[in-house]
Coordinates of C-alpha atoms in Angstrom, one line a residue:
X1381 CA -15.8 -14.8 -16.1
X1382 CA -19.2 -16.2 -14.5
X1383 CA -18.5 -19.0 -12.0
X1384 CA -20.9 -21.2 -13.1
X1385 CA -19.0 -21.0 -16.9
X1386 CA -15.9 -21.6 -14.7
X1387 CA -17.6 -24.8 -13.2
X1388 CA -18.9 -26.2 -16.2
X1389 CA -15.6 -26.3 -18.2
X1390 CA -13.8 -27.7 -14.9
X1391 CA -16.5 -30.4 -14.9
X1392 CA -16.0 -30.8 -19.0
X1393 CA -12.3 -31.1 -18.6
X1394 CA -12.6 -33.7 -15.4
X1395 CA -15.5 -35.7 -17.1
X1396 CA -13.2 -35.7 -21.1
X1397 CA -9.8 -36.7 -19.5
X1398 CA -10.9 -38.5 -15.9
X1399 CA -14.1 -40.3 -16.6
X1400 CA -14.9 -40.8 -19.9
X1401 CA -11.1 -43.0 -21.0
X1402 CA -12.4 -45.2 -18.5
X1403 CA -14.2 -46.8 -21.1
X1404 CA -11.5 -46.8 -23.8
X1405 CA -7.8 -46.0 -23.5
X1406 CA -6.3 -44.0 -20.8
X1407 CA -4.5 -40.3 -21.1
X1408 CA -1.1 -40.5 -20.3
X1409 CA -0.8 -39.8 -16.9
X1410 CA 1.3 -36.3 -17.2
X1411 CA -1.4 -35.0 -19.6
X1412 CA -3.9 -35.8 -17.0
X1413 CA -1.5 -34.3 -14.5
X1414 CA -1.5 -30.7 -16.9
X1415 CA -5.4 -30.9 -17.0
X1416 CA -6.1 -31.1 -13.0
X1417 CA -3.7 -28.4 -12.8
X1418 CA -5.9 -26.2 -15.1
X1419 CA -9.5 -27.3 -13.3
X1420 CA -7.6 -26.6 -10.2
X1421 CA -6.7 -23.1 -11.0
X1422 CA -10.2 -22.9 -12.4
X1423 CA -11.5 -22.6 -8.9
X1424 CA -9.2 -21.4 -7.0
X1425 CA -8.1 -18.2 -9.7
X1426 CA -11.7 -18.1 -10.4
X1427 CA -13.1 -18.8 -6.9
X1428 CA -15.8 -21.1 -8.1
X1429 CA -16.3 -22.3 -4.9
X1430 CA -15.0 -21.2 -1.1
X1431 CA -11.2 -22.3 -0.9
X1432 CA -11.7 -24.5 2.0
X1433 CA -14.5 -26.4 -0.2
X1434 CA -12.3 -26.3 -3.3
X1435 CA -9.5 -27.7 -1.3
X1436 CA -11.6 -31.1 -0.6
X1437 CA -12.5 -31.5 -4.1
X1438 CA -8.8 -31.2 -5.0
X1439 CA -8.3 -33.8 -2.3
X1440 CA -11.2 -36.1 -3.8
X1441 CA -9.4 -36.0 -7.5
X1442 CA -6.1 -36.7 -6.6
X1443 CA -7.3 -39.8 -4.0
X1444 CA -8.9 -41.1 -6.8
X1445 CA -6.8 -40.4 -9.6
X1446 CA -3.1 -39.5 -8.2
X1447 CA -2.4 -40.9 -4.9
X1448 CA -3.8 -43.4 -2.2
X1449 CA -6.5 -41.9 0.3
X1450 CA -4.4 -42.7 2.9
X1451 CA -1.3 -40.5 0.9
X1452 CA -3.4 -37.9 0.5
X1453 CA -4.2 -37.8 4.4
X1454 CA -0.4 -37.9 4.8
X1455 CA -0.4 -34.3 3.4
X1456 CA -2.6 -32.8 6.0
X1457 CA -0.9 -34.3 8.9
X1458 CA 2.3 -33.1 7.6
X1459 CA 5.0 -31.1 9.6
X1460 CA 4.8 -28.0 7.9
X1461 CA 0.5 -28.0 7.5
X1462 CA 0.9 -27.8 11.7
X1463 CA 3.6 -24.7 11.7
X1464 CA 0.9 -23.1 9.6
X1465 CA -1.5 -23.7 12.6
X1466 CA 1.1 -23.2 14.9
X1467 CA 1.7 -19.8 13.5
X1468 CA -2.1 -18.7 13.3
X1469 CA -2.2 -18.9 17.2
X1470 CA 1.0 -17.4 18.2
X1471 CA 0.5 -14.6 15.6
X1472 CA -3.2 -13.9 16.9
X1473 CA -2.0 -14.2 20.5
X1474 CA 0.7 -11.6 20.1
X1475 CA -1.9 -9.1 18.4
X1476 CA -4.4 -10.1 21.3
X1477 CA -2.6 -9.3 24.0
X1478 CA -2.0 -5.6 22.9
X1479 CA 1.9 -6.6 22.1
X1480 CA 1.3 -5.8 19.1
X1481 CA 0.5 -2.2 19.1
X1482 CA 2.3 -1.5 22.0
X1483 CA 5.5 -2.5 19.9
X1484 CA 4.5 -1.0 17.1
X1485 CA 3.9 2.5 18.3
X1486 CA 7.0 2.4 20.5
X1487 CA 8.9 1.8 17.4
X1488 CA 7.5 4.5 15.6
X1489 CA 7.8 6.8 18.0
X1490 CA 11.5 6.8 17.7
X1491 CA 11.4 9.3 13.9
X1492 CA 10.8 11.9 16.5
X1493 CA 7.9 12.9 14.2
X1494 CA 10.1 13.3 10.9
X1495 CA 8.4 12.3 8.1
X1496 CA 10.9 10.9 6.0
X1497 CA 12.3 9.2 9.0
X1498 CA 8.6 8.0 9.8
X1499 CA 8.6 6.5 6.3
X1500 CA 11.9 4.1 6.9
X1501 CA 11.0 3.4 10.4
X1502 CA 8.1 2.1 9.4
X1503 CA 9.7 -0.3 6.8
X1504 CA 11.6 -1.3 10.1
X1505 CA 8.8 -2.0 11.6
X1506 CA 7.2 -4.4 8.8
X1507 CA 11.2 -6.6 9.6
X1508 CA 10.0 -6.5 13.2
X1509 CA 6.5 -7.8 12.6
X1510 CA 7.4 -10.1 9.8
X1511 CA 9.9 -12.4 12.8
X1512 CA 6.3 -12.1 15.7
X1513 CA 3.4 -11.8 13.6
X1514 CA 3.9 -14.7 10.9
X1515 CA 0.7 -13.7 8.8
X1516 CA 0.8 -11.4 6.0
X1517 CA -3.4 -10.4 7.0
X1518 CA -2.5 -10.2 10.5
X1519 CA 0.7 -7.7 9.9
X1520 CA -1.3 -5.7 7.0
X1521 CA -4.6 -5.4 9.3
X1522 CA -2.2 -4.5 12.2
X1523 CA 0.0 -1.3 10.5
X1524 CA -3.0 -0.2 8.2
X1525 CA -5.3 0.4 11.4
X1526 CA -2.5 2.2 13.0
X1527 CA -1.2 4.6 10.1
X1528 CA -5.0 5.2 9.4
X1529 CA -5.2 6.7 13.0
X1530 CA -2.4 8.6 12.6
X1531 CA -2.8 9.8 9.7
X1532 CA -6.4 10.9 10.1
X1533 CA -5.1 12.9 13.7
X1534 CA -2.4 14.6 11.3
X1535 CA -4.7 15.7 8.8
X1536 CA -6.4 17.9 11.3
X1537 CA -3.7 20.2 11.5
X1538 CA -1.0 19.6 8.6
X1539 CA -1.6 18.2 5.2
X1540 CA 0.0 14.5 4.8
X1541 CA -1.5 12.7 1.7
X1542 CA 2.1 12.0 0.5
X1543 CA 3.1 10.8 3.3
X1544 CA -0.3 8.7 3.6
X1545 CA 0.9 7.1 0.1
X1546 CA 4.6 6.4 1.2
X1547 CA 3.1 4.3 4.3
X1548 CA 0.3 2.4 2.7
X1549 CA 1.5 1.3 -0.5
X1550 CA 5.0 0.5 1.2
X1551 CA 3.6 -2.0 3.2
X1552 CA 1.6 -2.5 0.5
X1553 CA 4.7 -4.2 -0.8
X1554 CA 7.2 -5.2 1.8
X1555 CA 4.7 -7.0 4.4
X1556 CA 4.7 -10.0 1.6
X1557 CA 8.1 -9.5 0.6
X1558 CA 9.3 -9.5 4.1
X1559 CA 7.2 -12.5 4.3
X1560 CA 10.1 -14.2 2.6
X1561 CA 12.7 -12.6 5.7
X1562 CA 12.6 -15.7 8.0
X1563 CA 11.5 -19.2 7.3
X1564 CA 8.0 -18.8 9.4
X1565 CA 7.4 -15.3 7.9
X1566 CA 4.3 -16.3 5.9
X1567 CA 2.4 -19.0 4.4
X1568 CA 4.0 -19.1 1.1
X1569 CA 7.6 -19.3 3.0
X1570 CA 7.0 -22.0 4.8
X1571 CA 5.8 -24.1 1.7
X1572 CA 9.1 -22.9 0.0
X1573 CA 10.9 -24.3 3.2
X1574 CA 9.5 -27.6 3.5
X1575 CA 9.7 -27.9 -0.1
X1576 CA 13.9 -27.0 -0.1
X1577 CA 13.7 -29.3 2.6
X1578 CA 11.9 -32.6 1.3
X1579 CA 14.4 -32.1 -2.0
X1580 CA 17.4 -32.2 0.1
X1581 CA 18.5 -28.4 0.3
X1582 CA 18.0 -27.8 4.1
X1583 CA 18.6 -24.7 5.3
X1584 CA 17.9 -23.7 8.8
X1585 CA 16.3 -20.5 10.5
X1586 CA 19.2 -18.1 10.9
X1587 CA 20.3 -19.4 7.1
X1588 CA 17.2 -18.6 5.9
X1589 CA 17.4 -14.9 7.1
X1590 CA 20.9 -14.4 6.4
X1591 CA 20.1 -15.6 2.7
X1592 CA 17.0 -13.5 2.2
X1593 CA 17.4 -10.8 4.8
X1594 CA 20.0 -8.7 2.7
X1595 CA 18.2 -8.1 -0.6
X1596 CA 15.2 -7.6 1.2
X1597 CA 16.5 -4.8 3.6
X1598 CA 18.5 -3.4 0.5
X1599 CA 15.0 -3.3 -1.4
X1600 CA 13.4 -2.0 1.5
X1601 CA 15.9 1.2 1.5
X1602 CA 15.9 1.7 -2.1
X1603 CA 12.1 1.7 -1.6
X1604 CA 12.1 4.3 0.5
X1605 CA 14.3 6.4 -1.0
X1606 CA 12.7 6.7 -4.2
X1607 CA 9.0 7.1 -2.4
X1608 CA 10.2 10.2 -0.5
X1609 CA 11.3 11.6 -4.2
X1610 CA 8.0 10.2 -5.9
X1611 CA 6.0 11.3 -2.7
X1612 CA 7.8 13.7 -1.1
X1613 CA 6.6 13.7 2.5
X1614 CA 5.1 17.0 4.1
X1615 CA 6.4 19.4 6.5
X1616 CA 4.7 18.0 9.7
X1617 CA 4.4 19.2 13.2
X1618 CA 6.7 16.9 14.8
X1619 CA 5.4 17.9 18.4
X1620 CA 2.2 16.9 17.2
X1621 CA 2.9 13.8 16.0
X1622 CA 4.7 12.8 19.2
X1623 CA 2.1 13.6 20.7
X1624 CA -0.1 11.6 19.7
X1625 CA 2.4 8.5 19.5
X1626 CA 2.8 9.1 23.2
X1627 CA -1.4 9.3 23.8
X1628 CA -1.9 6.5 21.9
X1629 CA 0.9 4.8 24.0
X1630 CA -0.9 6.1 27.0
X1631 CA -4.4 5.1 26.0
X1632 CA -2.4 1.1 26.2
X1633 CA -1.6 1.6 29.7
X1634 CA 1.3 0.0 31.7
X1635 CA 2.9 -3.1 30.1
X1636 CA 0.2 -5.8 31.3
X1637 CA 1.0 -9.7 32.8
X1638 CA -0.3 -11.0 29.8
X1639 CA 1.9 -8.9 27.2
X1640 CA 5.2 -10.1 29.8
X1641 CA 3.9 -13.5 29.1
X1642 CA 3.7 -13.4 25.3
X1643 CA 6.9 -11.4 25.3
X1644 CA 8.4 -14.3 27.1
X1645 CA 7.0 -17.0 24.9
X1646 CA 8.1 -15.0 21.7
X1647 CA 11.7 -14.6 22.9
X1648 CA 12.1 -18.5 23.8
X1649 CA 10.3 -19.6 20.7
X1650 CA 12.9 -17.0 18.2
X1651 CA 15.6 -17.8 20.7
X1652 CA 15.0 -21.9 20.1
X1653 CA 14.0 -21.5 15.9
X1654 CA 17.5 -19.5 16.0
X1655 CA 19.5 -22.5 17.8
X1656 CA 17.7 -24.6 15.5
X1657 CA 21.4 -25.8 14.2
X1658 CA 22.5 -26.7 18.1
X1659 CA 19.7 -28.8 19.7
X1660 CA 18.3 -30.3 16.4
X1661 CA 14.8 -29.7 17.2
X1662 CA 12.5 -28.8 14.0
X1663 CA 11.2 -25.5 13.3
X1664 CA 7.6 -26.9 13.0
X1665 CA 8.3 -28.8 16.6
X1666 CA 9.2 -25.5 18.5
X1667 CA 6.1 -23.4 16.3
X1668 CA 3.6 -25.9 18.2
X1669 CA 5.3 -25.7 21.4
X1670 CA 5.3 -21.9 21.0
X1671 CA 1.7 -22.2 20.6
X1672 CA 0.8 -24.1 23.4
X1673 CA 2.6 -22.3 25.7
X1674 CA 0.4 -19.3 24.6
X1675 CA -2.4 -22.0 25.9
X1676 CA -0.8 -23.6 29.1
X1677 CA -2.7 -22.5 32.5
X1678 CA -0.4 -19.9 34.5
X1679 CA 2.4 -19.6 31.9
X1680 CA -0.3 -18.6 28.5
X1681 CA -2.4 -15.6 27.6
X1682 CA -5.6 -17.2 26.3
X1683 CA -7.6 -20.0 26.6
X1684 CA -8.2 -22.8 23.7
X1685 CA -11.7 -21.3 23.0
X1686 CA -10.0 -18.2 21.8
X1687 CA -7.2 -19.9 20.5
X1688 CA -8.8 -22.4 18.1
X1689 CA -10.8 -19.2 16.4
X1690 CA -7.6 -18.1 15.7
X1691 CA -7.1 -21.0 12.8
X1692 CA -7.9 -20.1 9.6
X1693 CA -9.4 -23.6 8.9
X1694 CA -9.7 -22.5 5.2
X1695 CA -6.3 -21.3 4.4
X1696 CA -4.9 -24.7 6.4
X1697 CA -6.7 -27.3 4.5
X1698 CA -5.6 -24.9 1.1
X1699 CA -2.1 -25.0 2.5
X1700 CA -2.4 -29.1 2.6
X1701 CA -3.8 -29.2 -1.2
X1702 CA -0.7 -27.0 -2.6
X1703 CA 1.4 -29.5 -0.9
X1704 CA -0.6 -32.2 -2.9
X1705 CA 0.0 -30.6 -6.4
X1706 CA 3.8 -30.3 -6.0
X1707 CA 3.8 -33.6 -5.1
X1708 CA 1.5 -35.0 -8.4
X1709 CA 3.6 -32.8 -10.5
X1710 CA 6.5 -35.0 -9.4
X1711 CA 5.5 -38.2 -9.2
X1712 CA 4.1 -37.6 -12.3
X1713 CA 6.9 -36.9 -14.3
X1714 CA 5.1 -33.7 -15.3
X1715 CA 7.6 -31.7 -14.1
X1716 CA 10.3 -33.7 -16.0
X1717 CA 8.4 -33.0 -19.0
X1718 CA 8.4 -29.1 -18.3
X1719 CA 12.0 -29.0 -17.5
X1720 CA 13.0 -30.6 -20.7
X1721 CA 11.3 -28.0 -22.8
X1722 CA 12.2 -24.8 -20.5
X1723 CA 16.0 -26.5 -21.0
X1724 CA 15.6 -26.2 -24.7
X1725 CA 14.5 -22.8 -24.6
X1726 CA 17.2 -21.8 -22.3
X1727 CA 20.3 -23.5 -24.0
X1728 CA 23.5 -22.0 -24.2
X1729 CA 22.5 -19.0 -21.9
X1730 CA 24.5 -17.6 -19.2
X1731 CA 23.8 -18.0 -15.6
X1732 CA 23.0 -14.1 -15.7
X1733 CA 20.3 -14.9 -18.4
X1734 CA 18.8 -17.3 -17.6
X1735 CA 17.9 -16.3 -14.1
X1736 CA 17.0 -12.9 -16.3
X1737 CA 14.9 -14.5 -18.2
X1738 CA 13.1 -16.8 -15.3
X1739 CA 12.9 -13.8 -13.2
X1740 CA 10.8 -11.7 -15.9
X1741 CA 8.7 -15.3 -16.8
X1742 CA 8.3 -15.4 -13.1
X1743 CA 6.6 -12.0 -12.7
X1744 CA 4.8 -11.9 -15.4
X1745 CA 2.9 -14.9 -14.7
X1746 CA 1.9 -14.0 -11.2
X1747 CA 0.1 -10.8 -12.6
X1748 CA -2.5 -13.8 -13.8
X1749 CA -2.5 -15.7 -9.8
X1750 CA -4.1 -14.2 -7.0
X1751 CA -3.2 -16.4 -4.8
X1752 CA 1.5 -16.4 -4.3
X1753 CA 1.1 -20.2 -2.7
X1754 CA -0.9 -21.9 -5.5
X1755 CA 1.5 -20.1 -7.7
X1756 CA 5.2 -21.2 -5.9
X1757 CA 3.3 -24.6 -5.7
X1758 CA 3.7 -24.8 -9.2
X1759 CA 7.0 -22.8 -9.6
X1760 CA 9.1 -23.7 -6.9
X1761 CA 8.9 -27.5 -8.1
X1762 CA 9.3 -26.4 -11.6
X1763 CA 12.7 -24.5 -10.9
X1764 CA 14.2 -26.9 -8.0
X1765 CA 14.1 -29.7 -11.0
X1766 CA 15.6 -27.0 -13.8
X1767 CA 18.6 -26.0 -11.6
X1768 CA 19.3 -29.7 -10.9
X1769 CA 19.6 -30.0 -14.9
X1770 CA 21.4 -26.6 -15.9
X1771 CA 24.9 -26.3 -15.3
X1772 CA 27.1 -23.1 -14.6
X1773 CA 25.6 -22.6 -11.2
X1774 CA 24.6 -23.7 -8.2
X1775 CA 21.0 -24.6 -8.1
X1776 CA 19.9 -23.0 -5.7
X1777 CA 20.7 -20.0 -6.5
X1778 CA 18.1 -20.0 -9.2
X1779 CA 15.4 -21.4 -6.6
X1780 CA 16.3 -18.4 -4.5
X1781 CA 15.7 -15.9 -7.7
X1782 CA 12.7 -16.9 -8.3
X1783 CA 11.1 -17.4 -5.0
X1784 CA 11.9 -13.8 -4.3
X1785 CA 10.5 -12.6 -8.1
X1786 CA 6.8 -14.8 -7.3
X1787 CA 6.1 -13.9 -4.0
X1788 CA 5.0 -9.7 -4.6
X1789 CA 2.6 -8.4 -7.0
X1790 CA 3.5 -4.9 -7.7
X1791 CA 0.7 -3.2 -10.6
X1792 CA -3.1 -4.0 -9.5
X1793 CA -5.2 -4.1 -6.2
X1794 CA -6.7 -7.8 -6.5
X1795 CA -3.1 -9.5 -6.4
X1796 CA -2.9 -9.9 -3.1
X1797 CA -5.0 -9.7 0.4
X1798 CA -2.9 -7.2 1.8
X1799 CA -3.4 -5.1 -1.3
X1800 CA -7.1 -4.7 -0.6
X1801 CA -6.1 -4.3 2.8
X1802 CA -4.6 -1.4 2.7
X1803 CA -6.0 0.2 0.1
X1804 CA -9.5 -0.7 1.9
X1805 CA -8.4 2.6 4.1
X1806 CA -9.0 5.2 1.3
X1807 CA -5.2 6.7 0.9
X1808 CA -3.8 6.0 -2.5
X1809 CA -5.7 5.4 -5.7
X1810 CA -5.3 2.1 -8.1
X1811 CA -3.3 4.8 -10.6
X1812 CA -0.8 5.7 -7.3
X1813 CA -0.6 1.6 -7.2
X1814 CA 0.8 1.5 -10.9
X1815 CA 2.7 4.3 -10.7
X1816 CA 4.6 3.4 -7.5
X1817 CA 4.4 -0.6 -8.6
X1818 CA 6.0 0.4 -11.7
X1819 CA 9.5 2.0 -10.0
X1820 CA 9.1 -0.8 -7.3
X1821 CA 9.1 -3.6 -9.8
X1822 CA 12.4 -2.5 -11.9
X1823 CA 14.2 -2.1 -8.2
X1824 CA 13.1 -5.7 -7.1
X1825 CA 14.4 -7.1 -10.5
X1826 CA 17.6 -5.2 -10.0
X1827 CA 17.8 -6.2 -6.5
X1828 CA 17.0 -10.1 -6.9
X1829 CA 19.5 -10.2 -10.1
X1830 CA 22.0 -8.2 -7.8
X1831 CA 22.0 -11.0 -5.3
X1832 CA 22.1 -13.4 -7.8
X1833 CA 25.2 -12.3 -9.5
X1834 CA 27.0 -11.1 -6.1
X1835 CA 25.7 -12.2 -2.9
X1836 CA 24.3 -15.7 -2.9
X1837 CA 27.5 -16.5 -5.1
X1838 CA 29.6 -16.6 -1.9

């Protein structure tokens, strides 16, 4: 739809139920609270305006209609909105320095030039990144530029177009899903984690991966397994292709100061988010000092210039406005209002249903969202207040279900960044996409619904 038809009923709606009853009776407040969420999906679904810019108009309704200015500022300044920034420079800094590829190569040099070995060890790989390169762009910009290289060196003496489609639309799905591995793994994770945490269900780093890292690495094998029967990989030289693993190893050079240093920083930043439990320091506390060791004269890699560029100002002040909606659903009552009718409609079911059916409602909806993190903002609240209501099972079991089900969008190429990422590099088609997304989709049900039942019962 034009944006400027998107603008004009996003000003309709704000002027009919924001303006104009300030000259007669008011809306009731959780009716008002329904109708910013739709003007606020109107621009960000519909990108009406630039998401940074979109963000301070969010900001400007709810200081005027929801919270206190001085509330709203709290948002911004919150823990959680400084891991994000946290994470934008350590990420950048590991990918700077060479690490990065260095690690990445190294690691893939060990399928011995197999290519359905190459296929898992590169779904390894995305696990590795998704603990030292906590951006879902950085990791998908990262692995695509590297399979493209390799790939395109392959083609010049064996055919590899399935193998191409195994890589590319793999991490086409597990670099978000492994998003969800550790608690700074992405964006939309670390919402979900200050979000468990402001409602009282704290878990801490090591939890987190323990909780997650199972179904993931089960989906992550199942995933590869049935790519290698969809796309069966080709007979490849395997001298060839460790040969050029080692030249492009060689073209890096010998293990520079800098890439010591980050490697340093890295292992003391995991090794503290890990201990988290024993010292009692916060995860967002050791993310900054992470990032300003990458910073501090004689000890970082960078200077601030660099650094700073590093910050995705955009995606921060967007991170800050999710963090605002959850909270006016809330406070509102909305999401009391919502619970009582999703109650109704799942009365008398069985814990196995209705995570069934939540599951399902879950992915269906986020074919309609771009974006996962204005999604779980409205979602994760949603569900956290439902599982405090039903009985039969722990709540958190259900938060768990559905986090996993709204974080990956399986079926078309604008449902996510790294979608377009990788299929930017010209090695799958939009039908290979909904083909693979379809067999991917019914495994990540089974999966999620498997650790439901079984493994987060324990």
């Amino acid at each position: 739809m034009n944006k400027k038809i998107l603008m004009m009923i996003a000003i309709a709606l704000y002027l009919f139920f924001f303006i104009l009853p300030m000259q007669w009776e008011q809306w009731d407040i959780k009716v008002q609270s329904l109708i910013a969420l739709v003007i606020i999906q109107l621009l960000w679904v519909g990108n009406v305006f630039p998401l940074a810019y979109s963000s301070l108009l969010v900001m400007l309704m709810f200081s005027f209609h929801f919270f206190t200015y001085e509330e709203v500022l709290a948002y911004i300044a919150s823990d959680v909105v400084w891991l994000l920034v946290s994470t934008f420079i350590i990420s950048r800094a590991f990918i700077d320095t060479g690490l990065a590829d260095r690690l990445s190569l190294m690691i893939l040099k060990c399928s011995r030039g197999a290519g359905k070995v190459l296929v898992f060890i590169s779904f390894f790989l995305v696990f590795i990144l998704s603990v030292l390169v906590p951006s879902n762009v950085g990791k998908a910009s990262l692995l695509s530029s590297v399979f493209d290289s390799l790939i395109r060196s392959l083609k010049s003496m064996d055919e590899s177009s399935n193998l191409a489609k195994s890589l590319f639309i793999g991490i086409t799905y597990l670099i978000p899903i492994t998003g969800a591995f550790v608690a700074t793994g992405a964006s939309s994770t670390i919402y979900a984690y200050s979000l468990l945490s402001d409602s009282g269900h704290h878990i801490d780093y090591l939890q987190w991966t323990l909780t997650f890292g199972v179904p993931i690495a089960i989906f992550a094998v199942l995933l590869g397994l049935a790519y290698i029967i969809m796309f069966p990989p080709e007979k490849i030289n395997k001298e060839h292709l460790l040969c050029l693993l080692e030249a492009k190893i060689s073209e890096l050079g010998k293990i520079s100061a800098r890439e010591k240093k980050m490697l340093a920083i890295m292992g003391v930043t995991l090794a503290l988010w890990i201990t988290q439990s024993m010292h009692g320091y916060s995860i967002p506390l050791i993310g900054l000092l992470g990032a300003c060791l990458t910073i501090f004269p004689g000890i970082g890699v960078w200077e601030w210039e660099r650094a700073r560029k590093s910050i995705n100002w955009d995606i921060v002040l967007f991170f800050a406005s999710t963090l605002m909606v959850s909270g006016m659903l809330l406070s509102t009552g909305t999401i009391d209002l919502l619970v009582k009718y999703l109650t109704q409609l799942l009365a008398l079911k069985t814990p196995f249903m209705t995570a069934l059916i939540l599951i399902l409602l879950t992915s269906l909806m986020r074919i309609m969202f771009v974006n996962v993190l204005g999604f779980l903002a409205i979602m994760l609240p949603l569900v956290i207040s439902l599982g405090d209501v039903l009985t039969g099972f722990p709540a958190m079991n259900l938060v768990k279900a559905v986090l996993l089900a709204g974080i990956p969008g399986f079926f078309f190429i604008t449902q996510s960044p790294v979608h377009l990422i990788s299929y930017s590099y010209g090695h799958f088609s939009e039908r290979d996409l909904l083909k693979a997304g379809a067999v991917s989709f019914l495994i990540w049900i089974g999966v999620i619904l498997g650790a439901f039942a079984f493994y987060w019962q324990g």
